[in-house]
Short mmCIF file of C-alpha atoms and ligand atoms in Angstrom, two decimals:
data_model
loop_
_atom_site.label_atom_id
_atom_site.label_comp_id
_atom_site.label_asym_id
_atom_site.label_seq_id
_atom_site.Cartn_x
_atom_site.Cartn_y
_atom_site.Cartn_z
CA MET Q 1 -48.76 73.80 0.25
CA GLN Q 2 -51.59 73.19 -2.21
CA GLN Q 3 -52.59 69.62 -3.03
CA PRO Q 4 -51.19 68.84 -6.49
CA ILE Q 5 -53.80 68.27 -9.21
CA GLN Q 6 -53.87 64.66 -10.36
CA PRO Q 7 -53.80 63.63 -14.01
CA VAL Q 8 -57.04 62.15 -15.37
CA ARG Q 9 -57.02 58.36 -15.01
CA GLY Q 10 -55.93 56.58 -18.17
CA MET Q 11 -54.54 59.76 -19.77
CA ASN Q 12 -50.79 59.96 -20.10
CA ASP Q 13 -48.13 62.57 -20.52
CA VAL Q 14 -45.51 61.84 -23.15
CA LEU Q 15 -42.40 63.27 -21.54
CA PRO Q 16 -39.42 64.80 -23.38
CA ALA Q 17 -37.27 61.79 -22.44
CA ASP Q 18 -39.64 59.52 -24.42
CA ILE Q 19 -40.63 61.80 -27.27
CA ALA Q 20 -37.93 60.68 -29.71
CA ALA Q 21 -39.65 57.32 -30.31
CA TRP Q 22 -42.97 59.06 -31.01
CA GLN Q 23 -41.39 61.57 -33.37
CA ARG Q 24 -39.59 58.84 -35.26
CA LEU Q 25 -42.79 56.82 -35.60
CA GLU Q 26 -44.72 59.82 -36.86
CA ARG Q 27 -41.95 60.94 -39.19
CA ILE Q 28 -41.58 57.55 -40.84
CA ALA Q 29 -45.35 57.18 -41.10
CA ARG Q 30 -45.69 60.61 -42.70
CA GLU Q 31 -42.97 59.82 -45.22
CA LEU Q 32 -44.65 56.55 -46.18
CA PHE Q 33 -48.15 57.99 -46.41
CA THR Q 34 -46.80 60.62 -48.75
CA ALA Q 35 -44.89 58.01 -50.73
CA TYR Q 36 -48.14 56.06 -51.26
CA ALA Q 37 -49.95 59.27 -52.30
CA TYR Q 38 -52.13 59.61 -49.21
CA GLN Q 39 -52.86 63.15 -48.10
CA GLU Q 40 -53.29 64.40 -44.59
CA ILE Q 41 -56.69 65.39 -43.30
CA ARG Q 42 -57.34 66.92 -39.87
CA VAL Q 43 -60.78 66.60 -38.37
CA PRO Q 44 -62.23 67.78 -35.04
CA ILE Q 45 -61.75 65.80 -31.85
CA VAL Q 46 -65.37 66.47 -30.93
CA GLU Q 47 -68.35 65.38 -33.04
CA HIS Q 48 -72.07 65.00 -32.51
CA THR Q 49 -72.75 61.87 -30.46
CA ALA Q 50 -75.15 60.68 -33.16
CA LEU Q 51 -72.26 60.27 -35.61
CA PHE Q 52 -70.64 57.54 -33.52
CA LYS Q 53 -73.92 55.85 -32.64
CA ARG Q 54 -74.80 55.62 -36.31
CA SER Q 55 -71.40 54.49 -37.52
CA ILE Q 56 -69.75 52.37 -34.85
CA GLY Q 57 -73.09 50.80 -33.90
CA GLU Q 58 -75.44 50.99 -30.92
CA PHE Q 59 -74.51 47.53 -29.66
CA THR Q 60 -70.74 47.89 -29.65
CA ASP Q 61 -68.76 48.20 -26.44
CA ILE Q 62 -67.51 51.57 -27.60
CA VAL Q 63 -70.96 53.12 -27.93
CA GLN Q 64 -72.53 51.30 -25.01
CA LYS Q 65 -69.98 52.07 -22.35
CA GLU Q 66 -66.77 53.67 -23.55
CA MET Q 67 -67.62 57.08 -24.96
CA PHE Q 68 -66.75 60.39 -23.34
CA THR Q 69 -70.09 62.04 -24.01
CA PHE Q 70 -71.19 65.39 -22.62
CA GLU Q 71 -73.70 68.12 -23.15
CA ASP Q 72 -72.20 71.37 -24.40
CA PRO Q 73 -73.43 74.73 -23.02
CA GLY Q 74 -75.87 74.94 -25.94
CA GLY Q 75 -77.50 71.64 -24.97
CA ASP Q 76 -76.03 69.52 -27.83
CA SER Q 77 -74.80 66.02 -27.06
CA LEU Q 78 -71.16 65.84 -28.13
CA THR Q 79 -68.57 63.07 -27.87
CA LEU Q 80 -64.77 62.97 -27.83
CA ARG Q 81 -63.90 60.81 -30.82
CA PRO Q 82 -63.25 57.17 -29.88
CA GLU Q 83 -61.78 56.53 -33.35
CA ALA Q 84 -61.07 58.50 -36.49
CA THR Q 85 -62.95 56.83 -39.32
CA ALA Q 86 -66.41 58.15 -38.46
CA GLY Q 87 -65.17 61.75 -38.34
CA ILE Q 88 -63.25 61.37 -41.60
CA VAL Q 89 -66.30 59.94 -43.37
CA ARG Q 90 -68.39 62.79 -41.96
CA ALA Q 91 -65.79 65.26 -43.27
CA MET Q 92 -65.79 63.63 -46.72
CA ILE Q 93 -69.57 64.01 -46.90
CA SER Q 94 -69.73 67.50 -45.34
CA ASN Q 95 -67.17 68.81 -47.82
CA GLY Q 96 -68.52 67.00 -50.87
CA LEU Q 97 -65.22 65.19 -51.41
CA LEU Q 98 -66.74 61.93 -52.61
CA HIS Q 99 -68.79 63.20 -55.49
CA ASN Q 100 -67.28 61.36 -58.48
CA GLN Q 101 -63.98 61.38 -56.67
CA ARG Q 102 -61.60 58.99 -55.05
CA GLN Q 103 -59.74 59.94 -51.92
CA ARG Q 104 -56.72 58.57 -50.11
CA VAL Q 105 -56.20 60.27 -46.76
CA TRP Q 106 -54.44 59.86 -43.44
CA CYS Q 107 -54.95 61.40 -40.05
CA ALA Q 108 -53.17 61.34 -36.69
CA GLY Q 109 -54.23 62.28 -33.20
CA PRO Q 110 -55.74 61.41 -29.85
CA MET Q 111 -58.77 59.14 -29.39
CA PHE Q 112 -60.81 58.69 -26.22
CA ARG Q 113 -62.41 55.56 -24.79
CA HIS Q 114 -63.55 55.06 -21.23
CA GLU Q 115 -61.95 51.63 -20.88
CA LYS Q 116 -60.29 50.03 -17.88
CA PRO Q 117 -56.76 51.45 -17.98
CA GLN Q 118 -53.99 48.85 -18.12
CA ARG Q 119 -50.83 48.18 -20.05
CA GLY Q 120 -51.47 49.17 -23.67
CA ARG Q 121 -55.02 50.30 -22.93
CA PHE Q 122 -55.68 53.90 -22.04
CA ARG Q 123 -58.51 56.40 -22.00
CA GLN Q 124 -56.67 58.83 -24.19
CA PHE Q 125 -54.53 57.11 -26.80
CA HIS Q 126 -53.17 58.03 -30.21
CA GLN Q 127 -53.77 56.56 -33.61
CA LEU Q 128 -52.30 56.89 -37.04
CA ASP Q 129 -55.19 56.36 -39.38
CA VAL Q 130 -55.35 55.73 -43.14
CA GLU Q 131 -58.46 55.60 -45.31
CA ALA Q 132 -59.20 55.13 -49.03
CA PHE Q 133 -62.58 56.04 -50.52
CA GLY Q 134 -64.06 55.08 -53.88
CA TYR Q 135 -62.13 51.88 -54.51
CA ALA Q 136 -64.15 48.67 -54.66
CA GLY Q 137 -61.55 46.11 -55.73
CA PRO Q 138 -59.25 43.98 -53.60
CA ASP Q 139 -56.18 45.83 -54.90
CA ILE Q 140 -56.70 48.75 -52.52
CA ASP Q 141 -57.26 46.38 -49.58
CA ALA Q 142 -53.93 44.79 -50.41
CA GLU Q 143 -52.20 48.13 -50.90
CA LEU Q 144 -53.36 49.40 -47.53
CA ILE Q 145 -52.12 46.22 -45.87
CA MET Q 146 -48.80 46.53 -47.76
CA LEU Q 147 -48.51 50.07 -46.47
CA SER Q 148 -49.01 48.90 -42.88
CA ALA Q 149 -46.48 46.09 -43.41
CA ARG Q 150 -43.90 48.49 -44.81
CA LEU Q 151 -44.46 50.90 -41.93
CA LEU Q 152 -43.93 48.19 -39.29
CA ASP Q 153 -40.90 46.93 -41.16
CA ARG Q 154 -39.34 50.36 -41.49
CA LEU Q 155 -39.90 51.05 -37.82
CA GLY Q 156 -38.00 47.86 -37.04
CA VAL Q 157 -40.95 46.14 -35.32
CA LYS Q 158 -40.27 42.41 -35.06
CA ARG Q 159 -42.39 39.32 -34.50
CA VAL Q 160 -45.80 40.69 -35.46
CA GLU Q 161 -48.27 38.46 -37.21
CA LEU Q 162 -50.77 39.59 -39.79
CA ASN Q 163 -54.21 38.05 -39.22
CA LEU Q 164 -56.67 38.27 -42.06
CA ASN Q 165 -60.31 37.42 -42.49
CA SER Q 166 -63.34 38.25 -44.58
CA LEU Q 167 -66.64 39.21 -43.01
CA GLY Q 168 -68.37 38.92 -46.38
CA THR Q 169 -71.41 40.97 -47.22
CA PRO Q 170 -74.13 41.92 -44.73
CA ALA Q 171 -76.43 39.39 -46.46
CA SER Q 172 -74.09 36.43 -46.04
CA ARG Q 173 -73.37 37.54 -42.50
CA ARG Q 174 -77.05 37.45 -41.55
CA VAL Q 175 -77.31 33.70 -42.11
CA TYR Q 176 -74.12 33.18 -40.19
CA ARG Q 177 -75.35 35.39 -37.40
CA ASP Q 178 -78.50 33.31 -36.93
CA ASP Q 179 -76.47 30.10 -36.71
CA LEU Q 180 -74.05 31.71 -34.28
CA VAL Q 181 -76.87 32.89 -32.01
CA ALA Q 182 -78.31 29.36 -32.05
CA TYR Q 183 -74.91 27.93 -31.08
CA PHE Q 184 -74.19 30.32 -28.24
CA SER Q 185 -77.80 30.18 -27.00
CA ALA Q 186 -77.39 26.43 -26.61
CA HIS Q 187 -74.42 27.16 -24.30
CA LYS Q 188 -75.85 30.19 -22.53
CA GLN Q 189 -74.87 29.04 -19.05
CA ARG Q 190 -71.18 29.24 -20.03
CA LEU Q 191 -71.27 32.82 -21.33
CA ASP Q 192 -70.05 35.77 -19.25
CA ALA Q 193 -72.04 38.97 -18.75
CA ASP Q 194 -70.43 40.77 -21.71
CA SER Q 195 -71.12 37.89 -24.05
CA LEU Q 196 -74.72 37.55 -22.88
CA ARG Q 197 -75.22 41.21 -23.70
CA ARG Q 198 -73.60 40.73 -27.10
CA LEU Q 199 -75.74 37.70 -27.82
CA GLU Q 200 -78.73 39.99 -28.22
CA GLY Q 201 -77.24 42.92 -30.10
CA ASN Q 202 -73.96 41.85 -31.66
CA PRO Q 203 -73.24 38.11 -31.44
CA LEU Q 204 -70.19 38.24 -33.75
CA ARG Q 205 -68.41 40.21 -31.09
CA ILE Q 206 -68.49 37.22 -28.75
CA LEU Q 207 -65.80 35.75 -31.02
CA ASP Q 208 -63.65 38.74 -30.10
CA SER Q 209 -63.95 38.09 -26.34
CA LYS Q 210 -60.70 38.34 -24.42
CA ASN Q 211 -62.00 36.08 -21.63
CA PRO Q 212 -59.80 32.92 -21.66
CA GLU Q 213 -62.61 30.88 -20.10
CA LEU Q 214 -64.58 31.27 -23.31
CA ALA Q 215 -61.77 30.17 -25.61
CA ASP Q 216 -62.99 26.56 -25.89
CA LEU Q 217 -66.56 27.51 -26.55
CA ILE Q 218 -65.49 30.03 -29.19
CA ALA Q 219 -63.22 27.48 -30.85
CA GLY Q 220 -66.24 25.25 -31.44
CA ALA Q 221 -68.46 27.94 -32.93
CA PRO Q 222 -69.49 27.95 -36.61
CA VAL Q 223 -66.96 29.63 -38.88
CA LEU Q 224 -67.91 32.67 -40.94
CA THR Q 225 -65.67 31.61 -43.81
CA ASP Q 226 -68.05 28.74 -44.56
CA TYR Q 227 -70.86 31.24 -45.17
CA LEU Q 228 -69.20 33.60 -47.63
CA ASP Q 229 -71.05 34.09 -50.91
CA PRO Q 230 -69.08 33.67 -54.18
CA PRO Q 231 -68.38 37.40 -54.76
CA SER Q 232 -67.11 37.78 -51.16
CA ARG Q 233 -64.93 34.73 -51.61
CA GLU Q 234 -63.56 36.11 -54.85
CA HIS Q 235 -62.77 39.47 -53.29
CA PHE Q 236 -60.97 37.80 -50.40
CA GLU Q 237 -58.98 35.55 -52.72
CA GLY Q 238 -57.97 38.66 -54.64
CA VAL Q 239 -56.59 40.28 -51.50
CA CYS Q 240 -54.67 37.12 -50.61
CA ARG Q 241 -53.28 36.80 -54.14
CA HIS Q 242 -51.92 40.36 -54.08
CA LEU Q 243 -50.32 39.81 -50.68
CA ASP Q 244 -48.78 36.54 -51.87
CA GLY Q 245 -47.48 38.41 -54.89
CA VAL Q 246 -45.40 40.78 -52.79
CA GLY Q 247 -44.44 38.13 -50.26
CA ILE Q 248 -46.38 39.43 -47.26
CA LYS Q 249 -47.00 36.60 -44.80
CA TYR Q 250 -50.40 36.30 -43.16
CA VAL Q 251 -52.56 33.91 -41.23
CA ILE Q 252 -56.18 33.48 -42.18
CA ASN Q 253 -58.02 33.72 -38.91
CA PRO Q 254 -61.71 32.91 -39.40
CA ARG Q 255 -62.50 34.16 -35.87
CA LEU Q 256 -61.17 37.65 -36.47
CA VAL Q 257 -64.03 40.11 -36.16
CA ARG Q 258 -63.74 43.75 -35.28
CA GLY Q 259 -65.12 45.85 -32.47
CA LEU Q 260 -66.92 48.20 -34.80
CA ASP Q 261 -70.03 47.30 -36.72
CA TYR Q 262 -69.29 48.97 -40.01
CA TYR Q 263 -66.90 46.44 -41.50
CA SER Q 264 -67.59 44.18 -44.48
CA HIS Q 265 -65.31 41.91 -46.52
CA THR Q 266 -61.65 42.27 -45.57
CA VAL Q 267 -60.63 42.72 -41.94
CA PHE Q 268 -57.11 42.43 -40.58
CA GLU Q 269 -55.03 42.87 -37.47
CA TRP Q 270 -51.31 42.92 -36.76
CA LEU Q 271 -50.81 41.00 -33.52
CA THR Q 272 -47.96 40.63 -31.08
CA THR Q 273 -47.62 38.33 -28.08
CA GLU Q 274 -45.14 40.68 -26.43
CA LEU Q 275 -47.56 43.22 -24.96
CA GLY Q 276 -49.62 40.99 -22.70
CA SER Q 277 -53.27 40.75 -23.64
CA GLN Q 278 -53.25 44.04 -25.59
CA GLY Q 279 -51.89 42.31 -28.66
CA ALA Q 280 -53.38 44.33 -31.54
CA VAL Q 281 -51.02 47.03 -32.74
CA CYS Q 282 -52.74 47.90 -36.02
CA SER Q 283 -56.18 46.96 -37.26
CA GLY Q 284 -58.52 47.76 -40.05
CA GLY Q 285 -60.80 46.63 -42.79
CA ARG Q 286 -63.27 47.42 -45.50
CA TYR Q 287 -66.44 49.34 -44.71
CA ASP Q 288 -68.41 49.63 -47.93
CA GLY Q 289 -71.72 50.53 -46.28
CA LEU Q 290 -70.63 53.28 -43.96
CA VAL Q 291 -70.61 56.32 -46.22
CA GLU Q 292 -74.18 55.67 -47.29
CA GLN Q 293 -75.19 54.89 -43.73
CA LEU Q 294 -73.97 58.36 -42.75
CA GLY Q 295 -75.93 60.07 -45.49
CA GLY Q 296 -73.41 60.14 -48.34
CA GLU Q 297 -73.55 58.57 -51.77
CA PRO Q 298 -72.77 54.83 -51.70
CA THR Q 299 -68.95 54.68 -51.68
CA PRO Q 300 -66.72 51.67 -51.08
CA ALA Q 301 -64.02 52.33 -48.51
CA MET Q 302 -61.22 50.71 -46.61
CA GLY Q 303 -58.86 51.82 -43.86
CA TRP Q 304 -56.82 51.00 -40.80
CA ALA Q 305 -55.64 52.49 -37.53
CA LEU Q 306 -52.42 51.91 -35.69
CA GLY Q 307 -52.13 52.37 -31.91
CA GLU Q 308 -49.14 54.61 -31.30
CA GLU Q 309 -48.76 53.80 -27.58
CA ARG Q 310 -48.65 50.08 -28.34
CA ILE Q 311 -46.10 50.47 -31.14
CA VAL Q 312 -43.86 52.68 -29.02
CA GLU Q 313 -44.10 50.18 -26.16
CA LEU Q 314 -43.39 47.25 -28.47
CA LEU Q 315 -40.32 49.00 -29.86
CA ARG Q 316 -39.17 49.58 -26.30
CA VAL Q 317 -39.73 45.94 -25.34
CA GLN Q 318 -37.79 44.90 -28.44
CA GLY Q 319 -34.87 47.11 -27.51
CA MET Q 320 -35.43 49.72 -30.20
CA VAL Q 321 -35.08 52.64 -27.81
CA GLU Q 322 -34.53 56.02 -29.36
CA PRO Q 323 -31.94 58.13 -27.57
CA PRO Q 324 -33.31 61.50 -26.49
CA THR Q 325 -32.25 64.40 -28.70
CA VAL Q 326 -29.35 66.41 -27.33
CA PRO Q 327 -27.92 69.71 -28.53
CA ASP Q 328 -24.86 69.65 -30.78
CA VAL Q 329 -23.41 72.70 -29.11
CA TYR Q 330 -23.86 74.33 -25.71
CA PHE Q 331 -23.05 78.03 -25.72
CA VAL Q 332 -21.47 79.27 -22.46
CA ILE Q 333 -21.88 83.02 -22.05
CA ALA Q 334 -20.36 84.74 -19.00
CA GLY Q 335 -19.91 88.49 -18.40
CA ALA Q 336 -21.85 91.64 -19.27
CA ARG Q 337 -20.19 92.29 -22.61
CA ALA Q 338 -20.42 88.61 -23.57
CA GLN Q 339 -24.12 88.61 -22.79
CA ALA Q 340 -24.66 91.67 -24.94
CA GLU Q 341 -23.02 89.94 -27.93
CA GLY Q 342 -23.75 86.26 -27.24
CA LEU Q 343 -27.37 85.95 -28.38
CA THR Q 344 -26.59 87.85 -31.58
CA LEU Q 345 -23.72 85.51 -32.32
CA ALA Q 346 -25.99 82.52 -31.64
CA GLU Q 347 -28.65 83.83 -34.03
CA GLY Q 348 -25.99 84.27 -36.70
CA LEU Q 349 -24.97 80.63 -36.26
CA ARG Q 350 -28.61 79.52 -36.58
CA ASP Q 351 -28.88 81.51 -39.82
CA ALA Q 352 -25.73 79.89 -41.18
CA LEU Q 353 -26.46 76.34 -39.99
CA PRO Q 354 -30.22 75.70 -40.05
CA ALA Q 355 -29.87 72.11 -38.79
CA LEU Q 356 -27.63 73.07 -35.87
CA LYS Q 357 -28.99 72.14 -32.45
CA LEU Q 358 -27.67 74.97 -30.33
CA GLU Q 359 -28.48 75.54 -26.68
CA THR Q 360 -27.46 78.98 -25.47
CA HIS Q 361 -26.94 79.34 -21.77
CA CYS Q 362 -29.46 81.72 -20.26
CA GLY Q 363 -29.53 82.94 -16.70
CA GLY Q 364 -25.90 83.87 -16.06
CA GLY Q 365 -23.55 82.13 -13.62
CA SER Q 366 -19.82 81.33 -13.52
CA PHE Q 367 -17.88 79.61 -16.31
CA LYS Q 368 -17.52 76.61 -14.07
CA SER Q 369 -21.23 76.15 -13.40
CA GLN Q 370 -22.10 76.78 -17.03
CA LEU Q 371 -19.56 74.23 -18.24
CA LYS Q 372 -21.09 71.71 -15.88
CA ARG Q 373 -24.45 72.28 -17.53
CA ALA Q 374 -22.81 72.05 -20.94
CA ASP Q 375 -21.42 68.66 -20.04
CA LYS Q 376 -24.75 67.46 -18.64
CA SER Q 377 -26.61 68.60 -21.76
CA GLY Q 378 -24.96 65.85 -23.81
CA ALA Q 379 -23.65 68.34 -26.38
CA ARG Q 380 -20.49 67.43 -28.28
CA PHE Q 381 -19.03 70.92 -28.16
CA ALA Q 382 -19.11 73.98 -25.96
CA LEU Q 383 -18.69 77.47 -27.31
CA ILE Q 384 -17.27 79.74 -24.62
CA LEU Q 385 -17.70 83.48 -24.68
CA GLY Q 386 -16.39 85.68 -21.85
CA ASP Q 387 -15.80 89.43 -21.85
CA THR Q 388 -12.17 89.11 -23.00
CA GLU Q 389 -13.23 86.88 -25.94
CA ALA Q 390 -16.03 89.29 -26.78
CA GLU Q 391 -13.58 92.16 -26.82
CA ARG Q 392 -11.33 90.28 -29.26
CA ARG Q 393 -14.29 89.01 -31.31
CA VAL Q 394 -13.34 85.37 -30.83
CA VAL Q 395 -14.99 82.45 -29.07
CA GLY Q 396 -13.55 79.39 -27.33
CA LEU Q 397 -14.42 76.01 -28.84
CA LYS Q 398 -14.10 73.05 -26.53
CA SER Q 399 -14.72 69.42 -27.31
CA LEU Q 400 -16.81 67.91 -24.50
CA ARG Q 401 -16.69 64.24 -25.46
CA VAL Q 402 -13.11 63.61 -26.56
CA GLU Q 403 -9.80 64.83 -25.19
CA ALA Q 404 -8.67 67.73 -27.39
CA PRO Q 405 -7.15 71.14 -26.77
CA GLN Q 406 -9.57 74.05 -26.60
CA ILE Q 407 -9.10 76.42 -29.51
CA GLU Q 408 -10.04 79.97 -30.24
CA VAL Q 409 -12.07 80.81 -33.33
CA PRO Q 410 -12.85 84.26 -34.77
CA TRP Q 411 -16.60 84.95 -34.86
CA GLU Q 412 -16.81 85.00 -38.61
CA ALA Q 413 -15.21 81.54 -38.79
CA VAL Q 414 -17.30 79.78 -36.12
CA ALA Q 415 -20.05 78.55 -38.46
CA ALA Q 416 -17.57 76.97 -40.87
CA GLU Q 417 -15.58 75.44 -38.01
CA LEU Q 418 -18.72 73.92 -36.44
CA ARG Q 419 -19.92 72.63 -39.79
CA SER Q 420 -16.72 70.73 -40.35
CA ARG Q 421 -16.39 69.52 -36.74
CA LEU Q 422 -19.99 68.29 -36.58
CA SER Q 423 -19.66 66.36 -39.83
CA GLU Q 424 -16.81 64.35 -38.26
CA GLN Q 425 -17.71 61.15 -36.45
CA GLY Q 426 -17.61 60.86 -32.67
P1 ATP A 501 -58.59 46.07 -28.76
O1 ATP A 501 -59.12 44.81 -29.34
O2 ATP A 501 -57.18 45.94 -28.24
O3 ATP A 501 -59.52 46.69 -27.78
P2 ATP A 501 -59.77 47.59 -30.85
O4 ATP A 501 -60.24 46.52 -31.74
O5 ATP A 501 -60.74 48.21 -29.91
O6 ATP A 501 -58.50 47.08 -29.99
P3 ATP A 501 -59.49 49.59 -32.90
O7 ATP A 501 -60.73 50.28 -32.56
O8 ATP A 501 -59.41 48.81 -34.14
O9 ATP A 501 -59.01 48.70 -31.64
O10 ATP A 501 -58.28 50.64 -32.88
C1 ATP A 501 -57.11 50.48 -33.67
C2 ATP A 501 -55.87 50.34 -32.81
O11 ATP A 501 -55.85 51.32 -31.78
C3 ATP A 501 -55.77 49.02 -32.06
O12 ATP A 501 -55.20 48.04 -32.88
C4 ATP A 501 -54.87 49.37 -30.91
O13 ATP A 501 -53.51 49.30 -31.31
C5 ATP A 501 -55.22 50.80 -30.61
N1 ATP A 501 -56.12 50.94 -29.46
C6 ATP A 501 -57.44 50.67 -29.40
N2 ATP A 501 -57.94 50.94 -28.19
C7 ATP A 501 -56.90 51.41 -27.44
C8 ATP A 501 -56.76 51.88 -26.09
N3 ATP A 501 -57.81 51.95 -25.26
N4 ATP A 501 -55.54 52.27 -25.67
C9 ATP A 501 -54.47 52.21 -26.49
N5 ATP A 501 -54.54 51.79 -27.77
C10 ATP A 501 -55.73 51.39 -28.25
MG1 MG A 502 -61.25 47.78 -27.94
#
């Protein structure tokens, strides 16, 4: 026997038994994105490493230690995308989509970060991602948050809290940053290794530390809100006013910063306490400087990303388990003549009933063994075709879930019979 190949650590299979929850999430998201006039964009999973260094920031955890970076056979340094925004901005610029234009787009797919795998934290994970380009006002910030709220609501996610903050402009943040460095430097002996590293490159990120031993120290740190300049304050008040207007509840959390450097003004996170320490299920914010930073024309922008694994897990924890899809009808086919006719009959049914979930038995075997499989499949009905039925151009129709006599139906009447049976409850 060969040794089985192991999966890559932190990279998961989504098995057929669990796929229904994923499909529902993605279907509802797609419907809502379309309803809000966002269009899908698909960008490569691999980009030049420089893209992420320039956008996410040299001093972020992602760039410093979490990227899957490799040299391709041509000697270029490439990276598996750790997030979607950078690639989407790159695509906007590469394709000239921002020249005197506004864009509302969404994107879905796998992201890669070399993090320590644990519940809700993986090395390959999936995001649904929404971005709007060319809108400077607080109305789009609010709309994007409303969209995320509606999505969570429609999915049936319960007990999530919207945390909101403003990071202001880079100028106002610089003053704050200096004061923050002074504060943490005065307490250097209490910082952990990660925070000491951040103190040099990215002190705001210390506020985002998940180390409980730092909670006290962080609670006493200066608050960014006190440093906002009047235009930043006005923008933030605008966002809050719009959210109040539609009755979306939020908590202003002055310590909310994000793990990526490109944010300015609005940042937000939907948090749950029901997934252990991996509490963020959807996060985003405004990133007005990024397009220019990546070589495009200055363009205000805002977006968010939702972690699909975390949402699916939260729905599971909250008892919103999707039953796996089962066929409506299992088609039992036994005998040489029946086999010759069976697949043709099945194709005819698929033509007549496009939504029909029909599993035809393949691989032969007795009626008895096939009916066992039919029962196990979860189907409501079995169609039964043996040689004698084939000869008479009829098929047996048996109810598998409720007690009812088996009947015989002529081939040309099967589609109509199934249509009416399947529309009945039970
Ligand atoms: P966290 O603070 O939990 O590390 P983050 O701030 O790094 O999250 P973002 O970069 O904003 O996360 O990504 C958006 C969303 O993607 C997060 O809210 C989360 O739901 C999900 N996510 C991020 N990293 C992972 C991961 N390693 N595994 C699974 N989901 C993730
Ligand atoms: Mg992270």
